[in-house]
């Protein structure tokens, strides 16, 4: 009803735009499989990740996969593997890094 609208305009404060916060507004934190998704990571970094203020790929580098790059495009690469990884879907505690 019109009375309800008039009352809410009287009770509610006026809408005013707020300033944008300092620092990143859009952070893109992207899980990925290394090295299987290396090409996909490059494609992401070259396309929609360009719109991110901060971008990072999170991977768990398996043994023998070689050195990780520090970044791919504007996106940093973070290795979550801290020690030996065991792919055992039946036993959560078998994976020392708890990445299952």
mmCIF file of N, CA and C in Angstrom:
data_model
loop_
_atom_site.group_PDB
_atom_site.id
_atom_site.type_symbol
_atom_site.label_atom_id
_atom_site.label_comp_id
_atom_site.label_asym_id
_atom_site.label_seq_id
_atom_site.Cartn_x
_atom_site.Cartn_y
_atom_site.Cartn_z
ATOM 1 N N UNK A 1 0.827 -1.191 0.000
ATOM 2 C CA UNK A 1 0.000 0.000 0.000
ATOM 3 C C UNK A 1 0.869 1.251 0.000
ATOM 4 N N UNK A 2 0.276 2.349 -0.368
ATOM 5 C CA UNK A 2 1.009 3.619 -0.416
ATOM 6 C C UNK A 2 1.384 4.090 0.983
ATOM 7 N N UNK A 3 0.569 3.753 1.980
ATOM 8 C CA UNK A 3 0.885 4.146 3.348
ATOM 9 C C UNK A 3 2.153 3.449 3.824
ATOM 10 N N UNK A 4 2.296 2.175 3.480
ATOM 11 C CA UNK A 4 3.486 1.416 3.886
ATOM 12 C C UNK A 4 4.738 1.986 3.231
ATOM 13 N N UNK A 5 4.634 2.342 1.960
ATOM 14 C CA UNK A 5 5.774 2.926 1.252
ATOM 15 C C UNK A 5 6.136 4.268 1.878
ATOM 16 N N UNK A 6 5.167 5.085 2.157
ATOM 17 C CA UNK A 6 5.427 6.389 2.770
ATOM 18 C C UNK A 6 6.047 6.218 4.148
ATOM 19 N N UNK A 7 5.546 5.255 4.922
ATOM 20 C CA UNK A 7 6.082 5.011 6.261
ATOM 21 C C UNK A 7 7.537 4.540 6.175
ATOM 22 N N UNK A 8 7.848 3.598 5.252
ATOM 23 C CA UNK A 8 9.216 3.086 5.146
ATOM 24 C C UNK A 8 10.177 4.186 4.705
ATOM 25 N N UNK A 9 9.748 5.091 3.853
ATOM 26 C CA UNK A 9 10.611 6.209 3.454
ATOM 27 C C UNK A 9 10.863 7.136 4.631
ATOM 28 N N UNK A 10 9.887 7.247 5.521
ATOM 29 C CA UNK A 10 10.039 8.109 6.694
ATOM 30 C C UNK A 10 10.950 7.458 7.738
ATOM 31 N N UNK A 11 10.847 6.127 7.911
ATOM 32 C CA UNK A 11 11.595 5.399 8.939
ATOM 33 C C UNK A 11 13.024 5.068 8.475
ATOM 34 N N UNK A 12 13.178 4.646 7.250
ATOM 35 C CA UNK A 12 14.483 4.183 6.750
ATOM 36 C C UNK A 12 15.364 5.361 6.365
ATOM 37 N N UNK A 13 16.680 5.220 6.614
ATOM 38 C CA UNK A 13 17.585 6.298 6.195
ATOM 39 C C UNK A 13 17.681 6.367 4.671
ATOM 40 N N UNK A 14 18.042 7.518 4.196
ATOM 41 C CA UNK A 14 18.200 7.733 2.758
ATOM 42 C C UNK A 14 19.348 6.879 2.231
ATOM 43 N N UNK A 15 19.146 6.255 1.086
ATOM 44 C CA UNK A 15 20.214 5.484 0.446
ATOM 45 C C UNK A 15 21.275 6.428 -0.085
ATOM 46 N N UNK A 16 22.509 6.169 0.309
ATOM 47 C CA UNK A 16 23.627 6.959 -0.187
ATOM 48 C C UNK A 16 24.731 6.012 -0.618
ATOM 49 N N UNK A 17 25.398 6.316 -1.724
ATOM 50 C CA UNK A 17 26.494 5.440 -2.151
ATOM 51 C C UNK A 17 27.637 5.468 -1.138
ATOM 52 N N UNK A 18 28.222 4.283 -0.945
ATOM 53 C CA UNK A 18 29.370 4.171 -0.042
ATOM 54 C C UNK A 18 30.643 4.146 -0.868
ATOM 55 N N UNK A 19 31.732 4.689 -0.326
ATOM 56 C CA UNK A 19 32.992 4.644 -1.079
ATOM 57 C C UNK A 19 33.497 3.208 -1.177
ATOM 58 N N UNK A 20 34.197 2.934 -2.272
ATOM 59 C CA UNK A 20 34.789 1.611 -2.444
ATOM 60 C C UNK A 20 35.907 1.407 -1.431
ATOM 61 N N UNK A 21 36.042 0.202 -0.903
ATOM 62 C CA UNK A 21 37.126 -0.047 0.046
ATOM 63 C C UNK A 21 38.482 0.021 -0.647
ATOM 64 N N UNK A 22 39.493 0.415 0.106
ATOM 65 C CA UNK A 22 40.849 0.415 -0.448
ATOM 66 C C UNK A 22 41.333 -1.024 -0.493
ATOM 67 N N UNK A 23 42.095 -1.344 -1.489
ATOM 68 C CA UNK A 23 42.581 -2.707 -1.643
ATOM 69 C C UNK A 23 41.794 -3.436 -2.712
ATOM 70 N N UNK A 24 42.055 -4.720 -2.858
ATOM 71 C CA UNK A 24 41.414 -5.472 -3.937
ATOM 72 C C UNK A 24 39.916 -5.595 -3.721
ATOM 73 N N UNK A 25 39.184 -5.466 -4.804
ATOM 74 C CA UNK A 25 37.735 -5.626 -4.761
ATOM 75 C C UNK A 25 37.346 -7.028 -5.230
ATOM 76 N N UNK A 26 38.100 -7.582 -6.167
ATOM 77 C CA UNK A 26 37.813 -8.915 -6.684
ATOM 78 C C UNK A 26 39.080 -9.758 -6.589
ATOM 79 N N UNK A 27 39.014 -10.812 -5.774
ATOM 80 C CA UNK A 27 40.129 -11.746 -5.676
ATOM 81 C C UNK A 27 39.691 -13.057 -6.298
ATOM 82 N N UNK A 28 40.511 -13.592 -7.174
ATOM 83 C CA UNK A 28 40.216 -14.853 -7.842
ATOM 84 C C UNK A 28 41.178 -15.905 -7.295
ATOM 85 N N UNK A 29 40.638 -16.797 -6.487
ATOM 86 C CA UNK A 29 41.416 -17.863 -5.852
ATOM 87 C C UNK A 29 40.968 -19.170 -6.490
ATOM 88 N N UNK A 30 41.822 -19.741 -7.345
ATOM 89 C CA UNK A 30 41.412 -20.792 -8.265
ATOM 90 C C UNK A 30 42.139 -22.106 -7.958
ATOM 91 N N UNK A 31 41.406 -23.148 -7.569
ATOM 92 C CA UNK A 31 42.055 -24.459 -7.404
ATOM 93 C C UNK A 31 42.327 -25.066 -8.781
ATOM 94 N N UNK A 32 43.441 -25.769 -8.890
ATOM 95 C CA UNK A 32 43.790 -26.388 -10.169
ATOM 96 C C UNK A 32 44.625 -27.634 -9.916
ATOM 97 N N UNK A 33 44.646 -28.527 -10.901
ATOM 98 C CA UNK A 33 45.455 -29.744 -10.841
ATOM 99 C C UNK A 33 46.734 -29.501 -11.636
ATOM 100 N N UNK A 34 47.868 -29.680 -10.994
ATOM 101 C CA UNK A 34 49.163 -29.478 -11.644
ATOM 102 C C UNK A 34 49.793 -30.816 -11.911
ATOM 103 N N UNK A 35 50.318 -31.094 -13.072
ATOM 104 C CA UNK A 35 50.469 -30.242 -14.256
ATOM 105 C C UNK A 35 49.341 -30.425 -15.275
ATOM 106 N N UNK A 36 48.345 -31.263 -14.960
ATOM 107 C CA UNK A 36 47.302 -31.598 -15.935
ATOM 108 C C UNK A 36 46.557 -30.379 -16.454
ATOM 109 N N UNK A 37 46.354 -29.364 -15.624
ATOM 110 C CA UNK A 37 45.567 -28.210 -16.043
ATOM 111 C C UNK A 37 46.410 -26.974 -16.349
ATOM 112 N N UNK A 38 47.670 -27.193 -16.660
ATOM 113 C CA UNK A 38 48.570 -26.071 -16.964
ATOM 114 C C UNK A 38 48.039 -25.200 -18.104
ATOM 115 N N UNK A 39 47.580 -25.819 -19.185
ATOM 116 C CA UNK A 39 47.066 -25.046 -20.327
ATOM 117 C C UNK A 39 45.795 -24.283 -19.944
ATOM 118 N N UNK A 40 44.927 -24.913 -19.158
ATOM 119 C CA UNK A 40 43.713 -24.240 -18.695
ATOM 120 C C UNK A 40 44.067 -23.050 -17.805
ATOM 121 N N UNK A 41 45.066 -23.212 -16.940
ATOM 122 C CA UNK A 41 45.505 -22.118 -16.075
ATOM 123 C C UNK A 41 45.999 -20.940 -16.915
ATOM 124 N N UNK A 42 46.749 -21.225 -17.968
ATOM 125 C CA UNK A 42 47.229 -20.167 -18.863
ATOM 126 C C UNK A 42 46.057 -19.459 -19.536
ATOM 127 N N UNK A 43 45.081 -20.262 -20.003
ATOM 128 C CA UNK A 43 43.904 -19.674 -20.647
ATOM 129 C C UNK A 43 43.125 -18.782 -19.681
ATOM 130 N N UNK A 44 42.954 -19.232 -18.451
ATOM 131 C CA UNK A 44 42.255 -18.430 -17.438
ATOM 132 C C UNK A 44 43.008 -17.131 -17.189
ATOM 133 N N UNK A 45 44.329 -17.237 -17.020
ATOM 134 C CA UNK A 45 45.150 -16.049 -16.743
ATOM 135 C C UNK A 45 45.072 -15.033 -17.883
ATOM 136 N N UNK A 46 44.937 -15.522 -19.117
ATOM 137 C CA UNK A 46 44.901 -14.632 -20.280
ATOM 138 C C UNK A 46 43.509 -14.091 -20.580
ATOM 139 N N UNK A 47 42.471 -14.640 -19.946
ATOM 140 C CA UNK A 47 41.109 -14.201 -20.247
ATOM 141 C C UNK A 47 40.465 -13.570 -19.017
ATOM 142 N N UNK A 48 39.563 -14.272 -18.359
ATOM 143 C CA UNK A 48 38.755 -13.637 -17.313
ATOM 144 C C UNK A 48 39.533 -13.255 -16.069
ATOM 145 N N UNK A 49 40.700 -13.846 -15.825
ATOM 146 C CA UNK A 49 41.500 -13.445 -14.658
ATOM 147 C C UNK A 49 42.070 -12.037 -14.823
ATOM 148 N N UNK A 50 42.035 -11.497 -16.033
ATOM 149 C CA UNK A 50 42.474 -10.117 -16.250
ATOM 150 C C UNK A 50 41.591 -9.131 -15.487
ATOM 151 N N UNK A 51 40.364 -9.548 -15.168
ATOM 152 C CA UNK A 51 39.442 -8.686 -14.431
ATOM 153 C C UNK A 51 39.604 -8.787 -12.915
ATOM 154 N N UNK A 52 40.502 -9.637 -12.451
ATOM 155 C CA UNK A 52 40.720 -9.828 -11.013
ATOM 156 C C UNK A 52 41.753 -8.816 -10.515
ATOM 157 N N UNK A 53 41.503 -8.255 -9.326
ATOM 158 C CA UNK A 53 42.513 -7.394 -8.710
ATOM 159 C C UNK A 53 43.689 -8.229 -8.215
ATOM 160 N N UNK A 54 43.405 -9.380 -7.644
ATOM 161 C CA UNK A 54 44.418 -10.358 -7.233
ATOM 162 C C UNK A 54 43.985 -11.706 -7.781
ATOM 163 N N UNK A 55 44.942 -12.484 -8.243
ATOM 164 C CA UNK A 55 44.643 -13.795 -8.808
ATOM 165 C C UNK A 55 45.692 -14.782 -8.333
ATOM 166 N N UNK A 56 45.239 -15.983 -7.902
ATOM 167 C CA UNK A 56 46.174 -17.022 -7.491
ATOM 168 C C UNK A 56 45.604 -18.390 -7.836
ATOM 169 N N UNK A 57 46.464 -19.247 -8.371
ATOM 170 C CA UNK A 57 46.129 -20.656 -8.594
ATOM 171 C C UNK A 57 46.673 -21.443 -7.404
ATOM 172 N N UNK A 58 45.850 -22.319 -6.850
ATOM 173 C CA UNK A 58 46.269 -23.173 -5.738
ATOM 174 C C UNK A 58 46.360 -24.602 -6.248
ATOM 175 N N UNK A 59 47.564 -25.160 -6.174
ATOM 176 C CA UNK A 59 47.812 -26.501 -6.682
ATOM 177 C C UNK A 59 48.566 -27.310 -5.618
ATOM 178 N N UNK A 60 48.565 -28.623 -5.792
ATOM 179 C CA UNK A 60 49.384 -29.509 -4.970
ATOM 180 C C UNK A 60 50.312 -30.239 -5.925
ATOM 181 N N UNK A 61 51.564 -29.788 -5.990
ATOM 182 C CA UNK A 61 52.526 -30.358 -6.942
ATOM 183 C C UNK A 61 52.904 -31.769 -6.502
ATOM 184 N N UNK A 62 52.591 -32.763 -7.348
ATOM 185 C CA UNK A 62 52.959 -34.132 -7.006
ATOM 186 C C UNK A 62 54.456 -34.358 -7.194
ATOM 187 N N UNK A 63 55.016 -35.355 -6.507
ATOM 188 C CA UNK A 63 56.436 -35.658 -6.684
ATOM 189 C C UNK A 63 56.755 -35.935 -8.153
ATOM 190 N N UNK A 64 57.874 -35.422 -8.615
ATOM 191 C CA UNK A 64 58.311 -35.641 -9.986
ATOM 192 C C UNK A 64 57.645 -34.749 -11.012
ATOM 193 N N UNK A 65 56.823 -33.819 -10.578
ATOM 194 C CA UNK A 65 56.116 -32.950 -11.529
ATOM 195 C C UNK A 65 56.963 -31.758 -11.950
ATOM 196 N N UNK A 66 58.165 -31.635 -11.433
ATOM 197 C CA UNK A 66 59.005 -30.508 -11.809
ATOM 198 C C UNK A 66 58.678 -29.265 -11.005
ATOM 199 N N UNK A 67 59.460 -28.242 -11.243
ATOM 200 C CA UNK A 67 59.319 -26.979 -10.516
ATOM 201 C C UNK A 67 58.075 -26.222 -10.960
ATOM 202 N N UNK A 68 57.377 -25.618 -10.016
ATOM 203 C CA UNK A 68 56.232 -24.768 -10.335
ATOM 204 C C UNK A 68 56.719 -23.380 -10.720
ATOM 205 N N UNK A 69 56.041 -22.727 -11.651
ATOM 206 C CA UNK A 69 56.373 -21.327 -11.911
ATOM 207 C C UNK A 69 55.861 -20.463 -10.754
ATOM 208 N N UNK A 70 56.474 -19.331 -10.534
ATOM 209 C CA UNK A 70 55.998 -18.397 -9.505
ATOM 210 C C UNK A 70 54.656 -17.795 -9.893
ATOM 211 N N UNK A 71 54.453 -17.656 -11.201
ATOM 212 C CA UNK A 71 53.204 -17.073 -11.673
ATOM 213 C C UNK A 71 52.904 -17.576 -13.076
ATOM 214 N N UNK A 72 51.638 -17.438 -13.444
ATOM 215 C CA UNK A 72 51.188 -17.679 -14.811
ATOM 216 C C UNK A 72 50.390 -16.441 -15.178
ATOM 217 N N UNK A 73 50.904 -15.661 -16.095
ATOM 218 C CA UNK A 73 50.296 -14.371 -16.380
ATOM 219 C C UNK A 73 50.366 -13.494 -15.141
ATOM 220 N N UNK A 74 49.256 -12.869 -14.789
ATOM 221 C CA UNK A 74 49.194 -12.017 -13.588
ATOM 222 C C UNK A 74 48.913 -12.826 -12.324
ATOM 223 N N UNK A 75 48.652 -14.128 -12.468
ATOM 224 C CA UNK A 75 48.235 -14.965 -11.341
ATOM 225 C C UNK A 75 49.428 -15.663 -10.697
ATOM 226 N N UNK A 76 49.517 -15.549 -9.376
ATOM 227 C CA UNK A 76 50.562 -16.279 -8.671
ATOM 228 C C UNK A 76 50.162 -17.751 -8.583
ATOM 229 N N UNK A 77 51.155 -18.610 -8.365
ATOM 230 C CA UNK A 77 50.916 -20.048 -8.229
ATOM 231 C C UNK A 77 51.370 -20.449 -6.831
ATOM 232 N N UNK A 78 50.452 -21.044 -6.067
ATOM 233 C CA UNK A 78 50.724 -21.422 -4.680
ATOM 234 C C UNK A 78 50.689 -22.941 -4.584
ATOM 235 N N UNK A 79 51.774 -23.534 -4.066
ATOM 236 C CA UNK A 79 51.857 -24.980 -3.888
ATOM 237 C C UNK A 79 51.343 -25.337 -2.496
ATOM 238 N N UNK A 80 50.256 -26.060 -2.431
ATOM 239 C CA UNK A 80 49.679 -26.462 -1.148
ATOM 240 C C UNK A 80 50.295 -27.740 -0.597
ATOM 241 N N UNK A 81 51.038 -28.460 -1.426
ATOM 242 C CA UNK A 81 51.629 -29.714 -0.970
ATOM 243 C C UNK A 81 52.762 -29.413 0.006
ATOM 244 N N UNK A 82 52.637 -29.977 1.164
ATOM 245 C CA UNK A 82 53.666 -29.787 2.193
ATOM 246 C C UNK A 82 54.130 -31.163 2.623
ATOM 247 N N UNK A 83 54.980 -31.752 1.830
ATOM 248 C CA UNK A 83 55.418 -33.111 2.108
ATOM 249 C C UNK A 83 54.811 -34.068 1.103
ATOM 250 N N UNK A 84 54.951 -35.340 1.391
ATOM 251 C CA UNK A 84 54.512 -36.391 0.485
ATOM 252 C C UNK A 84 52.992 -36.483 0.477
ATOM 253 N N UNK A 85 52.399 -36.499 -0.726
ATOM 254 C CA UNK A 85 50.955 -36.647 -0.876
ATOM 255 C C UNK A 85 50.623 -38.083 -1.228
ATOM 256 N N UNK A 86 49.592 -38.616 -0.608
ATOM 257 C CA UNK A 86 49.126 -39.963 -0.892
ATOM 258 C C UNK A 86 47.684 -39.864 -1.339
ATOM 259 N N UNK A 87 47.394 -40.360 -2.522
ATOM 260 C CA UNK A 87 46.026 -40.330 -3.021
ATOM 261 C C UNK A 87 45.316 -41.580 -2.545
ATOM 262 N N UNK A 88 44.650 -41.476 -1.410
ATOM 263 C CA UNK A 88 43.942 -42.599 -0.813
ATOM 264 C C UNK A 88 42.549 -42.138 -0.411
ATOM 265 N N UNK A 89 41.546 -42.332 -1.263
ATOM 266 C CA UNK A 89 40.208 -41.837 -0.951
ATOM 267 C C UNK A 89 39.548 -42.559 0.220
ATOM 268 N N UNK A 90 40.088 -43.719 0.614
ATOM 269 C CA UNK A 90 39.483 -44.468 1.711
ATOM 270 C C UNK A 90 39.970 -44.026 3.082
ATOM 271 N N UNK A 91 41.155 -43.428 3.134
ATOM 272 C CA UNK A 91 41.738 -43.069 4.421
ATOM 273 C C UNK A 91 42.163 -41.616 4.402
ATOM 274 N N UNK A 92 41.389 -40.767 5.038
ATOM 275 C CA UNK A 92 41.713 -39.344 5.085
ATOM 276 C C UNK A 92 43.068 -39.121 5.730
ATOM 277 N N UNK A 93 43.376 -39.854 6.784
ATOM 278 C CA UNK A 93 44.630 -39.627 7.501
ATOM 279 C C UNK A 93 45.850 -40.105 6.729
ATOM 280 N N UNK A 94 45.672 -40.838 5.629
ATOM 281 C CA UNK A 94 46.803 -41.291 4.830
ATOM 282 C C UNK A 94 47.495 -40.128 4.124
ATOM 283 N N UNK A 95 46.760 -39.015 3.934
ATOM 284 C CA UNK A 95 47.310 -37.857 3.252
ATOM 285 C C UNK A 95 47.837 -36.885 4.303
ATOM 286 N N UNK A 96 49.148 -36.806 4.420
ATOM 287 C CA UNK A 96 49.762 -35.950 5.435
ATOM 288 C C UNK A 96 49.347 -34.495 5.304
ATOM 289 N N UNK A 97 49.085 -34.021 4.073
ATOM 290 C CA UNK A 97 48.731 -32.628 3.852
ATOM 291 C C UNK A 97 47.226 -32.383 3.982
ATOM 292 N N UNK A 98 46.454 -33.413 4.174
ATOM 293 C CA UNK A 98 45.006 -33.289 4.362
ATOM 294 C C UNK A 98 44.338 -32.557 3.205
ATOM 295 N N UNK A 99 44.671 -32.948 1.980
ATOM 296 C CA UNK A 99 44.135 -32.243 0.803
ATOM 297 C C UNK A 99 43.021 -33.025 0.114
ATOM 298 N N UNK A 100 42.491 -34.051 0.731
ATOM 299 C CA UNK A 100 41.423 -34.827 0.088
ATOM 300 C C UNK A 100 40.092 -34.166 0.259
#
